[in-house]
mmCIF file of C-alpha atoms in Angstrom:
data_model
loop_
_atom_site.group_PDB
_atom_site.id
_atom_site.type_symbol
_atom_site.label_atom_id
_atom_site.label_comp_id
_atom_site.label_asym_id
_atom_site.label_seq_id
_atom_site.Cartn_x
_atom_site.Cartn_y
_atom_site.Cartn_z
ATOM 1 C CA UNK A 22 10.133 13.748 -6.263
ATOM 2 C CA UNK A 23 10.548 14.016 -10.018
ATOM 3 C CA UNK A 24 12.198 10.884 -11.341
ATOM 4 C CA UNK A 25 13.722 10.833 -14.798
ATOM 5 C CA UNK A 26 13.237 7.067 -15.097
ATOM 6 C CA UNK A 27 10.363 6.551 -17.557
ATOM 7 C CA UNK A 28 9.359 3.146 -16.114
ATOM 8 C CA UNK A 29 9.040 4.457 -12.583
ATOM 9 C CA UNK A 30 7.324 7.610 -13.815
ATOM 10 C CA UNK A 31 4.792 5.489 -15.726
ATOM 11 C CA UNK A 32 3.823 3.723 -12.488
ATOM 12 C CA UNK A 33 3.551 6.960 -10.521
ATOM 13 C CA UNK A 34 1.465 8.468 -13.328
ATOM 14 C CA UNK A 35 -1.140 5.693 -12.925
ATOM 15 C CA UNK A 36 -1.623 6.884 -9.342
ATOM 16 C CA UNK A 37 0.577 4.362 -7.540
ATOM 17 C CA UNK A 38 2.639 5.569 -4.588
ATOM 18 C CA UNK A 39 5.989 3.768 -4.502
ATOM 19 C CA UNK A 40 7.072 2.839 -0.985
ATOM 20 C CA UNK A 41 10.279 0.997 -0.109
ATOM 21 C CA UNK A 42 9.992 -2.167 1.969
ATOM 22 C CA UNK A 43 13.337 -1.751 3.682
ATOM 23 C CA UNK A 44 15.052 0.429 6.279
ATOM 24 C CA UNK A 45 18.350 0.473 8.113
ATOM 25 C CA UNK A 46 20.456 3.086 9.835
ATOM 26 C CA UNK A 47 23.232 3.297 7.195
ATOM 27 C CA UNK A 48 20.590 3.919 4.514
ATOM 28 C CA UNK A 49 19.361 6.942 6.445
ATOM 29 C CA UNK A 50 22.744 8.354 7.417
ATOM 30 C CA UNK A 51 24.472 7.894 4.051
ATOM 31 C CA UNK A 52 21.858 9.760 2.067
ATOM 32 C CA UNK A 53 20.793 6.608 0.198
ATOM 33 C CA UNK A 54 17.182 7.027 1.335
ATOM 34 C CA UNK A 55 17.165 10.618 0.117
ATOM 35 C CA UNK A 56 18.632 9.448 -3.185
ATOM 36 C CA UNK A 57 15.769 6.970 -3.616
ATOM 37 C CA UNK A 58 13.302 9.797 -2.987
ATOM 38 C CA UNK A 59 15.019 12.029 -5.534
ATOM 39 C CA UNK A 60 15.763 9.477 -8.240
ATOM 40 C CA UNK A 61 13.303 6.585 -7.843
ATOM 41 C CA UNK A 62 10.125 8.405 -6.755
ATOM 42 C CA UNK A 63 10.101 6.588 -3.414
ATOM 43 C CA UNK A 64 7.489 8.374 -1.292
ATOM 44 C CA UNK A 65 7.221 6.087 1.736
ATOM 45 C CA UNK A 66 8.911 3.348 3.756
ATOM 46 C CA UNK A 67 7.592 0.202 5.427
ATOM 47 C CA UNK A 68 9.393 -1.839 8.059
ATOM 48 C CA UNK A 69 8.703 -5.135 9.777
ATOM 49 C CA UNK A 70 10.501 -7.386 12.282
ATOM 50 C CA UNK A 71 12.330 -9.247 9.500
ATOM 51 C CA UNK A 72 13.787 -6.003 8.127
ATOM 52 C CA UNK A 73 14.985 -4.847 11.551
ATOM 53 C CA UNK A 74 16.431 -8.274 12.368
ATOM 54 C CA UNK A 75 18.466 -8.168 9.136
ATOM 55 C CA UNK A 76 19.632 -4.599 9.778
ATOM 56 C CA UNK A 77 20.913 -5.442 13.260
ATOM 57 C CA UNK A 78 22.992 -8.363 11.991
ATOM 58 C CA UNK A 79 24.897 -6.288 9.464
ATOM 59 C CA UNK A 80 27.676 -3.842 10.198
ATOM 60 C CA UNK A 81 28.402 -1.618 13.173
ATOM 61 C CA UNK A 82 25.875 1.177 12.744
ATOM 62 C CA UNK A 83 24.038 0.283 15.951
ATOM 63 C CA UNK A 84 27.070 -0.310 18.182
ATOM 64 C CA UNK A 85 27.129 3.115 19.819
ATOM 65 C CA UNK A 86 23.453 3.083 20.765
ATOM 66 C CA UNK A 87 23.672 -0.528 21.971
ATOM 67 C CA UNK A 88 26.628 0.408 24.200
ATOM 68 C CA UNK A 89 24.651 3.313 25.690
ATOM 69 C CA UNK A 90 21.666 1.059 26.321
ATOM 70 C CA UNK A 91 23.888 -1.588 27.899
ATOM 71 C CA UNK A 92 25.455 1.031 30.182
ATOM 72 C CA UNK A 93 21.948 2.072 31.243
ATOM 73 C CA UNK A 94 21.094 -1.540 32.064
ATOM 74 C CA UNK A 95 18.299 -1.617 29.482
ATOM 75 C CA UNK A 96 16.416 -4.882 29.031
ATOM 76 C CA UNK A 97 16.263 -6.415 25.586
ATOM 77 C CA UNK A 98 12.654 -5.365 24.876
ATOM 78 C CA UNK A 99 13.385 -1.780 25.852
ATOM 79 C CA UNK A 100 16.536 -1.825 23.734
ATOM 80 C CA UNK A 101 14.693 -3.103 20.649
ATOM 81 C CA UNK A 102 12.023 -0.450 21.170
ATOM 82 C CA UNK A 103 14.646 2.308 21.443
ATOM 83 C CA UNK A 104 16.626 1.144 18.403
ATOM 84 C CA UNK A 105 13.668 0.677 16.065
ATOM 85 C CA UNK A 106 11.867 3.878 17.038
ATOM 86 C CA UNK A 107 15.049 5.896 16.507
ATOM 87 C CA UNK A 108 15.460 4.542 12.974
ATOM 88 C CA UNK A 109 11.819 5.251 12.165
ATOM 89 C CA UNK A 110 11.941 8.756 13.665
ATOM 90 C CA UNK A 111 15.016 9.618 11.590
ATOM 91 C CA UNK A 112 13.438 8.166 8.439
ATOM 92 C CA UNK A 113 10.314 10.243 9.145
ATOM 93 C CA UNK A 114 12.501 13.344 9.192
ATOM 94 C CA UNK A 115 14.009 12.437 5.813
ATOM 95 C CA UNK A 116 10.513 11.801 4.451
ATOM 96 C CA UNK A 117 8.990 14.962 5.928
ATOM 97 C CA UNK A 118 9.272 17.110 2.752
ATOM 98 C CA UNK A 119 7.334 14.419 0.843
ATOM 99 C CA UNK A 120 4.702 14.374 3.595
ATOM 100 C CA UNK A 121 4.353 18.158 3.380
ATOM 101 C CA UNK A 122 4.266 18.210 -0.439
ATOM 102 C CA UNK A 123 1.542 15.537 -0.620
ATOM 103 C CA UNK A 124 -0.577 16.995 2.194
ATOM 104 C CA UNK A 125 0.110 13.948 4.352
ATOM 105 C CA UNK A 126 -0.826 11.270 1.847
ATOM 106 C CA UNK A 127 2.728 10.030 1.421
ATOM 107 C CA UNK A 128 6.058 10.635 3.121
ATOM 108 C CA UNK A 129 5.028 7.908 5.552
ATOM 109 C CA UNK A 130 7.200 5.496 7.553
ATOM 110 C CA UNK A 131 5.536 2.446 9.121
ATOM 111 C CA UNK A 132 6.567 0.681 12.325
ATOM 112 C CA UNK A 133 5.007 -2.531 13.569
ATOM 113 C CA UNK A 134 3.466 -3.349 16.925
ATOM 114 C CA UNK A 135 5.262 -6.287 18.569
ATOM 115 C CA UNK A 136 3.874 -9.297 16.612
ATOM 116 C CA UNK A 137 3.631 -11.323 19.820
ATOM 117 C CA UNK A 138 0.595 -9.156 20.597
ATOM 118 C CA UNK A 139 -1.229 -10.070 17.363
ATOM 119 C CA UNK A 140 -4.015 -11.829 19.269
ATOM 120 C CA UNK A 141 -4.254 -9.362 22.173
ATOM 121 C CA UNK A 142 -6.465 -6.389 21.383
ATOM 122 C CA UNK A 143 -5.820 -4.129 24.361
ATOM 123 C CA UNK A 144 -2.052 -4.683 24.497
ATOM 124 C CA UNK A 145 -1.893 -3.896 20.773
ATOM 125 C CA UNK A 146 -3.723 -0.613 21.384
ATOM 126 C CA UNK A 147 -1.393 0.284 24.246
ATOM 127 C CA UNK A 148 1.765 -0.425 22.251
ATOM 128 C CA UNK A 149 0.429 1.417 19.199
ATOM 129 C CA UNK A 150 -0.078 4.524 21.340
ATOM 130 C CA UNK A 151 3.380 4.110 22.855
ATOM 131 C CA UNK A 152 5.003 3.844 19.409
ATOM 132 C CA UNK A 153 3.072 6.897 18.185
ATOM 133 C CA UNK A 154 4.124 8.985 21.179
ATOM 134 C CA UNK A 155 7.741 7.825 21.133
ATOM 135 C CA UNK A 156 8.405 8.336 17.426
ATOM 136 C CA UNK A 157 6.571 11.658 17.803
ATOM 137 C CA UNK A 158 6.292 12.476 14.121
ATOM 138 C CA UNK A 159 3.046 13.156 12.246
ATOM 139 C CA UNK A 160 4.160 11.029 9.289
ATOM 140 C CA UNK A 161 4.638 7.770 11.188
ATOM 141 C CA UNK A 162 2.122 4.966 10.632
ATOM 142 C CA UNK A 163 1.579 2.222 13.183
ATOM 143 C CA UNK A 164 1.286 -1.270 11.713
ATOM 144 C CA UNK A 165 -1.376 -3.505 13.237
ATOM 145 C CA UNK A 166 -2.055 -7.028 11.893
ATOM 146 C CA UNK A 167 -5.529 -7.815 10.532
ATOM 147 C CA UNK A 168 -6.178 -10.686 12.912
ATOM 148 C CA UNK A 169 -9.660 -11.057 14.420
ATOM 149 C CA UNK A 170 -8.286 -9.482 17.597
ATOM 150 C CA UNK A 171 -6.527 -6.806 15.563
ATOM 151 C CA UNK A 172 -9.739 -5.397 14.060
ATOM 152 C CA UNK A 173 -11.068 -3.729 17.244
ATOM 153 C CA UNK A 174 -7.539 -2.498 17.978
ATOM 154 C CA UNK A 175 -7.442 -0.831 14.550
ATOM 155 C CA UNK A 176 -10.721 0.944 15.343
ATOM 156 C CA UNK A 177 -9.538 2.115 18.767
ATOM 157 C CA UNK A 178 -6.183 3.382 17.511
ATOM 158 C CA UNK A 179 -7.737 5.294 14.606
ATOM 159 C CA UNK A 180 -10.311 6.764 17.027
ATOM 160 C CA UNK A 181 -7.352 8.261 18.918
ATOM 161 C CA UNK A 182 -6.341 10.119 15.759
ATOM 162 C CA UNK A 183 -3.383 7.816 15.054
ATOM 163 C CA UNK A 184 -2.582 6.824 11.463
ATOM 164 C CA UNK A 185 -2.584 3.060 10.888
ATOM 165 C CA UNK A 186 -1.083 0.670 8.372
ATOM 166 C CA UNK A 187 -3.133 -2.534 8.600
ATOM 167 C CA UNK A 188 -0.879 -5.462 7.745
ATOM 168 C CA UNK A 189 -1.111 -9.196 6.985
ATOM 169 C CA UNK A 190 -4.357 -9.123 4.990
ATOM 170 C CA UNK A 191 -4.916 -12.194 2.832
ATOM 171 C CA UNK A 192 -8.649 -12.764 2.481
ATOM 172 C CA UNK A 193 -11.356 -10.679 0.853
ATOM 173 C CA UNK A 194 -13.705 -11.269 3.771
ATOM 174 C CA UNK A 195 -11.102 -10.075 6.284
ATOM 175 C CA UNK A 196 -10.333 -7.079 4.084
ATOM 176 C CA UNK A 197 -13.980 -6.017 4.285
ATOM 177 C CA UNK A 198 -13.673 -6.357 8.059
ATOM 178 C CA UNK A 199 -10.615 -4.112 7.945
ATOM 179 C CA UNK A 200 -12.462 -1.437 5.974
ATOM 180 C CA UNK A 201 -15.357 -1.617 8.437
ATOM 181 C CA UNK A 202 -12.900 -1.235 11.334
ATOM 182 C CA UNK A 203 -11.440 1.804 9.555
ATOM 183 C CA UNK A 204 -14.819 3.458 9.008
ATOM 184 C CA UNK A 205 -15.862 2.773 12.599
ATOM 185 C CA UNK A 206 -12.582 4.243 13.844
ATOM 186 C CA UNK A 207 -13.109 7.421 11.843
ATOM 187 C CA UNK A 208 -16.694 7.704 13.078
ATOM 188 C CA UNK A 209 -15.477 7.420 16.664
ATOM 189 C CA UNK A 210 -12.677 9.917 15.992
ATOM 190 C CA UNK A 211 -15.220 12.397 14.646
ATOM 191 C CA UNK A 212 -17.406 11.927 17.740
ATOM 192 C CA UNK A 213 -14.336 12.607 19.897
ATOM 193 C CA UNK A 214 -13.660 15.850 18.042
ATOM 194 C CA UNK A 215 -10.564 14.639 16.159
ATOM 195 C CA UNK A 216 -9.633 16.273 12.854
ATOM 196 C CA UNK A 217 -10.357 13.625 10.212
ATOM 197 C CA UNK A 218 -8.070 15.058 7.474
ATOM 198 C CA UNK A 219 -5.008 14.328 9.639
ATOM 199 C CA UNK A 220 -5.797 10.602 9.970
ATOM 200 C CA UNK A 221 -4.393 8.391 7.211
ATOM 201 C CA UNK A 222 -4.515 4.651 6.714
ATOM 202 C CA UNK A 223 -3.472 1.970 4.254
ATOM 203 C CA UNK A 224 -4.569 -1.661 4.105
ATOM 204 C CA UNK A 225 -1.680 -3.987 3.258
ATOM 205 C CA UNK A 226 -2.869 -6.868 1.098
ATOM 206 C CA UNK A 227 -0.207 -9.560 0.734
ATOM 207 C CA UNK A 228 0.275 -10.888 -2.779
ATOM 208 C CA UNK A 229 3.174 -13.253 -3.506
ATOM 209 C CA UNK A 230 2.542 -15.456 -0.469
ATOM 210 C CA UNK A 231 -0.894 -16.304 -1.905
ATOM 211 C CA UNK A 232 0.731 -17.663 -5.048
ATOM 212 C CA UNK A 233 3.363 -19.559 -3.071
ATOM 213 C CA UNK A 234 0.731 -21.427 -1.046
ATOM 214 C CA UNK A 235 -1.687 -22.030 -3.916
ATOM 215 C CA UNK A 236 1.033 -23.029 -6.399
ATOM 216 C CA UNK A 237 2.212 -25.666 -3.914
ATOM 217 C CA UNK A 238 -1.294 -27.121 -3.867
ATOM 218 C CA UNK A 239 -1.607 -26.937 -7.662
ATOM 219 C CA UNK A 240 1.686 -28.812 -8.038
ATOM 220 C CA UNK A 241 0.323 -31.524 -5.764
ATOM 221 C CA UNK A 242 -2.750 -31.861 -8.027
ATOM 222 C CA UNK A 243 -0.448 -31.995 -11.036
ATOM 223 C CA UNK A 244 -2.999 -31.828 -13.867
ATOM 224 C CA UNK A 245 -2.602 -29.570 -16.913
ATOM 225 C CA UNK A 246 -5.564 -27.545 -15.705
ATOM 226 C CA UNK A 247 -3.867 -27.047 -12.333
ATOM 227 C CA UNK A 248 -0.553 -26.045 -13.903
ATOM 228 C CA UNK A 249 -2.335 -23.469 -16.081
ATOM 229 C CA UNK A 250 -3.541 -21.658 -12.953
ATOM 230 C CA UNK A 251 -0.135 -21.298 -11.331
ATOM 231 C CA UNK A 252 0.916 -17.725 -10.611
ATOM 232 C CA UNK A 253 -2.557 -16.305 -11.169
ATOM 233 C CA UNK A 254 -4.172 -16.346 -7.726
ATOM 234 C CA UNK A 255 -2.176 -13.586 -6.035
ATOM 235 C CA UNK A 256 -2.995 -10.971 -8.652
ATOM 236 C CA UNK A 257 -6.619 -12.150 -8.953
ATOM 237 C CA UNK A 258 -7.109 -11.922 -5.190
ATOM 238 C CA UNK A 259 -5.640 -8.409 -5.046
ATOM 239 C CA UNK A 260 -7.740 -7.239 -7.995
ATOM 240 C CA UNK A 261 -10.905 -8.409 -6.241
ATOM 241 C CA UNK A 262 -9.725 -6.549 -3.145
ATOM 242 C CA UNK A 263 -9.572 -3.380 -5.234
ATOM 243 C CA UNK A 264 -13.132 -4.046 -6.383
ATOM 244 C CA UNK A 265 -14.175 -4.264 -2.720
ATOM 245 C CA UNK A 266 -12.318 -1.007 -2.047
ATOM 246 C CA UNK A 267 -14.252 0.734 -4.832
ATOM 247 C CA UNK A 268 -17.539 -0.585 -3.458
ATOM 248 C CA UNK A 269 -16.979 0.382 0.179
ATOM 249 C CA UNK A 270 -15.640 3.837 -0.616
ATOM 250 C CA UNK A 271 -18.611 4.485 -2.859
ATOM 251 C CA UNK A 272 -21.177 4.077 -0.065
ATOM 252 C CA UNK A 273 -23.207 6.795 1.697
ATOM 253 C CA UNK A 274 -21.548 5.772 4.970
ATOM 254 C CA UNK A 275 -18.182 6.704 3.538
ATOM 255 C CA UNK A 276 -19.474 9.866 1.900
ATOM 256 C CA UNK A 277 -20.550 11.357 5.232
ATOM 257 C CA UNK A 278 -16.973 10.922 6.478
ATOM 258 C CA UNK A 279 -15.497 12.270 3.242
ATOM 259 C CA UNK A 280 -17.704 15.353 3.615
ATOM 260 C CA UNK A 281 -15.892 15.991 6.905
ATOM 261 C CA UNK A 282 -12.489 15.751 5.216
ATOM 262 C CA UNK A 283 -11.678 12.074 5.695
ATOM 263 C CA UNK A 284 -9.319 10.318 3.286
ATOM 264 C CA UNK A 285 -9.867 6.811 1.962
ATOM 265 C CA UNK A 286 -7.899 3.885 3.317
ATOM 266 C CA UNK A 287 -5.775 3.111 0.266
ATOM 267 C CA UNK A 288 -5.022 -0.492 -0.711
ATOM 268 C CA UNK A 289 -1.326 -1.279 -0.340
ATOM 269 C CA UNK A 290 0.170 -4.199 -2.232
ATOM 270 C CA UNK A 291 2.701 -5.910 0.037
ATOM 271 C CA UNK A 292 4.877 -8.979 -0.459
ATOM 272 C CA UNK A 293 5.469 -7.871 -4.055
ATOM 273 C CA UNK A 294 8.820 -9.518 -4.617
ATOM 274 C CA UNK A 295 8.245 -12.682 -6.653
ATOM 275 C CA UNK A 296 9.081 -15.901 -4.817
ATOM 276 C CA UNK A 297 9.152 -18.079 -7.962
ATOM 277 C CA UNK A 298 11.959 -17.148 -10.395
ATOM 278 C CA UNK A 299 9.818 -18.505 -13.243
ATOM 279 C CA UNK A 300 7.608 -15.408 -12.954
ATOM 280 C CA UNK A 301 8.489 -11.929 -14.238
ATOM 281 C CA UNK A 302 10.184 -10.068 -11.391
ATOM 282 C CA UNK A 303 7.917 -7.041 -11.814
ATOM 283 C CA UNK A 304 4.687 -9.060 -12.085
ATOM 284 C CA UNK A 305 3.169 -7.857 -8.813
ATOM 285 C CA UNK A 306 3.917 -4.257 -9.709
ATOM 286 C CA UNK A 307 2.872 -4.050 -13.352
ATOM 287 C CA UNK A 308 -0.239 -6.240 -13.033
ATOM 288 C CA UNK A 309 -1.508 -4.381 -9.958
ATOM 289 C CA UNK A 310 -1.017 -0.820 -11.186
ATOM 290 C CA UNK A 311 -4.166 1.098 -10.236
ATOM 291 C CA UNK A 312 -5.120 4.596 -9.074
ATOM 292 C CA UNK A 313 -4.994 5.429 -5.369
ATOM 293 C CA UNK A 314 -2.869 2.430 -4.407
ATOM 294 C CA UNK A 315 0.495 1.934 -2.756
ATOM 295 C CA UNK A 316 3.048 -0.669 -3.818
ATOM 296 C CA UNK A 317 5.715 -1.324 -1.204
ATOM 297 C CA UNK A 318 8.675 -2.980 -2.898
ATOM 298 C CA UNK A 319 11.838 -4.618 -1.653
ATOM 299 C CA UNK A 320 14.942 -2.997 -3.173
ATOM 300 C CA UNK A 321 15.401 -5.757 -5.800
ATOM 301 C CA UNK A 322 11.864 -5.277 -7.115
ATOM 302 C CA UNK A 323 12.294 -1.509 -7.305
ATOM 303 C CA UNK A 324 15.567 -2.010 -9.205
ATOM 304 C CA UNK A 325 13.836 -4.422 -11.596
ATOM 305 C CA UNK A 326 11.039 -1.919 -12.218
ATOM 306 C CA UNK A 327 13.547 0.829 -12.961
ATOM 307 C CA UNK A 328 15.511 -1.435 -15.288
ATOM 308 C CA UNK A 329 12.855 -3.206 -17.361
ATOM 309 C CA UNK A 330 9.348 -2.847 -15.897
ATOM 310 C CA UNK A 331 6.690 -2.258 -18.558
ATOM 311 C CA UNK A 332 3.776 -0.415 -16.992
ATOM 312 C CA UNK A 333 0.807 -0.301 -19.320
ATOM 313 C CA UNK A 334 -1.516 1.911 -17.319
ATOM 314 C CA UNK A 335 -4.295 0.822 -14.983
ATOM 315 C CA UNK A 336 -4.203 -2.990 -14.979
ATOM 316 C CA UNK A 337 -6.862 -3.538 -12.316
ATOM 317 C CA UNK A 338 -10.065 -1.592 -12.950
ATOM 318 C CA UNK A 339 -12.507 -3.723 -14.907
ATOM 319 C CA UNK A 340 -10.540 -6.965 -14.483
ATOM 320 C CA UNK A 341 -12.850 -8.332 -11.812
ATOM 321 C CA UNK A 342 -14.763 -10.966 -13.812
ATOM 322 C CA UNK A 343 -11.534 -12.595 -14.961
ATOM 323 C CA UNK A 344 -10.163 -12.476 -11.417
ATOM 324 C CA UNK A 345 -13.257 -14.120 -10.010
ATOM 325 C CA UNK A 346 -13.021 -16.830 -12.667
ATOM 326 C CA UNK A 347 -9.499 -17.680 -11.468
ATOM 327 C CA UNK A 348 -10.670 -18.141 -7.872
ATOM 328 C CA UNK A 349 -13.710 -20.149 -9.022
ATOM 329 C CA UNK A 350 -11.511 -22.471 -11.076
ATOM 330 C CA UNK A 351 -9.251 -23.040 -8.081
ATOM 331 C CA UNK A 352 -12.222 -24.034 -5.936
ATOM 332 C CA UNK A 353 -13.386 -26.441 -8.661
ATOM 333 C CA UNK A 354 -9.982 -28.108 -8.567
ATOM 334 C CA UNK A 355 -10.282 -28.572 -4.821
ATOM 335 C CA UNK A 356 -8.055 -25.688 -3.723
ATOM 336 C CA UNK A 357 -9.944 -24.204 -0.777
ATOM 337 C CA UNK A 358 -9.635 -20.426 -0.675
ATOM 338 C CA UNK A 359 -10.838 -20.355 2.938
ATOM 339 C CA UNK A 360 -8.160 -22.824 3.991
ATOM 340 C CA UNK A 361 -5.404 -21.068 2.039
ATOM 341 C CA UNK A 362 -6.037 -17.651 3.621
ATOM 342 C CA UNK A 363 -6.375 -19.158 7.110
ATOM 343 C CA UNK A 364 -3.021 -20.929 6.718
ATOM 344 C CA UNK A 365 -1.379 -17.757 5.383
ATOM 345 C CA UNK A 366 -2.581 -15.615 8.273
ATOM 346 C CA UNK A 367 -1.357 -18.118 10.857
ATOM 347 C CA UNK A 368 1.997 -18.472 9.096
ATOM 348 C CA UNK A 369 2.281 -14.698 8.636
ATOM 349 C CA UNK A 370 1.981 -14.041 12.356
ATOM 350 C CA UNK A 371 4.369 -16.925 13.127
ATOM 351 C CA UNK A 372 6.975 -15.623 10.661
ATOM 352 C CA UNK A 373 6.895 -12.144 12.179
ATOM 353 C CA UNK A 374 7.099 -13.624 15.687
ATOM 354 C CA UNK A 375 10.123 -15.682 14.645
ATOM 355 C CA UNK A 376 11.801 -12.601 13.157
ATOM 356 C CA UNK A 377 11.016 -10.680 16.333
ATOM 357 C CA UNK A 378 12.615 -13.452 18.404
ATOM 358 C CA UNK A 379 15.689 -13.251 16.145
ATOM 359 C CA UNK A 380 15.767 -9.493 16.644
ATOM 360 C CA UNK A 381 15.551 -9.909 20.424
ATOM 361 C CA UNK A 382 18.304 -12.531 20.394
ATOM 362 C CA UNK A 383 20.529 -10.352 18.236
ATOM 363 C CA UNK A 384 20.093 -7.320 20.485
ATOM 364 C CA UNK A 385 20.549 -9.455 23.597
ATOM 365 C CA UNK A 386 23.863 -10.669 22.212
ATOM 366 C CA UNK A 387 24.932 -7.120 21.344
ATOM 367 C CA UNK A 388 24.021 -5.891 24.824
ATOM 368 C CA UNK A 389 26.010 -8.677 26.425
ATOM 369 C CA UNK A 390 29.015 -7.962 24.201
ATOM 370 C CA UNK A 391 28.753 -4.256 25.026
ATOM 371 C CA UNK A 392 29.226 -5.132 28.666
ATOM 372 C CA UNK A 393 25.774 -4.412 30.035
ATOM 373 C CA UNK A 394 23.993 -6.293 32.760
ATOM 374 C CA UNK A 395 24.348 -10.056 32.734
ATOM 375 C CA UNK A 396 20.614 -10.636 32.853
ATOM 376 C CA UNK A 397 18.787 -9.599 29.694
ATOM 377 C CA UNK A 398 15.759 -11.775 30.075
ATOM 378 C CA UNK A 399 12.934 -10.749 27.811
ATOM 379 C CA UNK A 400 10.466 -8.586 29.677
ATOM 380 C CA UNK A 401 6.758 -9.171 29.410
ATOM 381 C CA UNK A 402 5.377 -7.189 26.496
#
């Protein structure tokens, strides 16, 4: 875990855990994941339906398992579950030394609950437990979306002693709801006699998608004032989220949990690959460097950081007034923050559902090709 790259080391030295937003079977088997751990200070992995859908389309790494599943007459949902949990279990094993060395803070691999359940609390809880039991590794994290229905699911899953990666957070108000769900979950876990030090959580705040949506609206306004605000909202929003994190984890309510060994729910910056080529490709890494955070990067962003990223220390603490000014100026121009984050959450769930459908279709095709049963109709989740 000791990189020789000075740019990556500079980010780690600020207190940022570098996680990779990518996973596929060849990466695990070839030693490429281990190489990223050794050379690029990668200390965690996140997955999502889009990543798995892409992995299944490429190469032949999954053929043998698909053939076995087809021979067993597995339905497409069961096949997807088996394929994805195997990849995550194997990645957990590669990451286990990092998990041990960091006392469980890092060395984590995240796997997502079926996004079609994003608005169903109890089914989300049930699938989260099933994923946890099936992967059967202490360093797995179960991803649950921060929808209104997801919040009570987050509490219930944490109360079971299961580590959770809360995903698809866009708004500051929802983020406060997520932190409340986390604290409530830990309080319930303590009442149930669970060991709090073993429960870990991160809150994944999406960044680049905020700029994509707001920039589109600023372009439509078209004034010089609007153009001057392009590319500023994503970072400003995330910086204000960090302010909220500092506030909540400075309260007496939190302190009573910390006294029993609980760990904070670290902010995780997600969607950190820039969507607009006009922006620096390391913008969402360098400008969000802060202690006790995670930045999960797609491979291209990690490569850009290693090649030319200029980390200048903590870029977040104390930036809150400027960040608030950005959001205030957007409101004055008629860009509704409330509408933007509502649109992004709806689209975020829809995008993951679409990727999940692509994953199901891909596996269904593979099962059919492998000579399994003719009927691979999607089972009810």
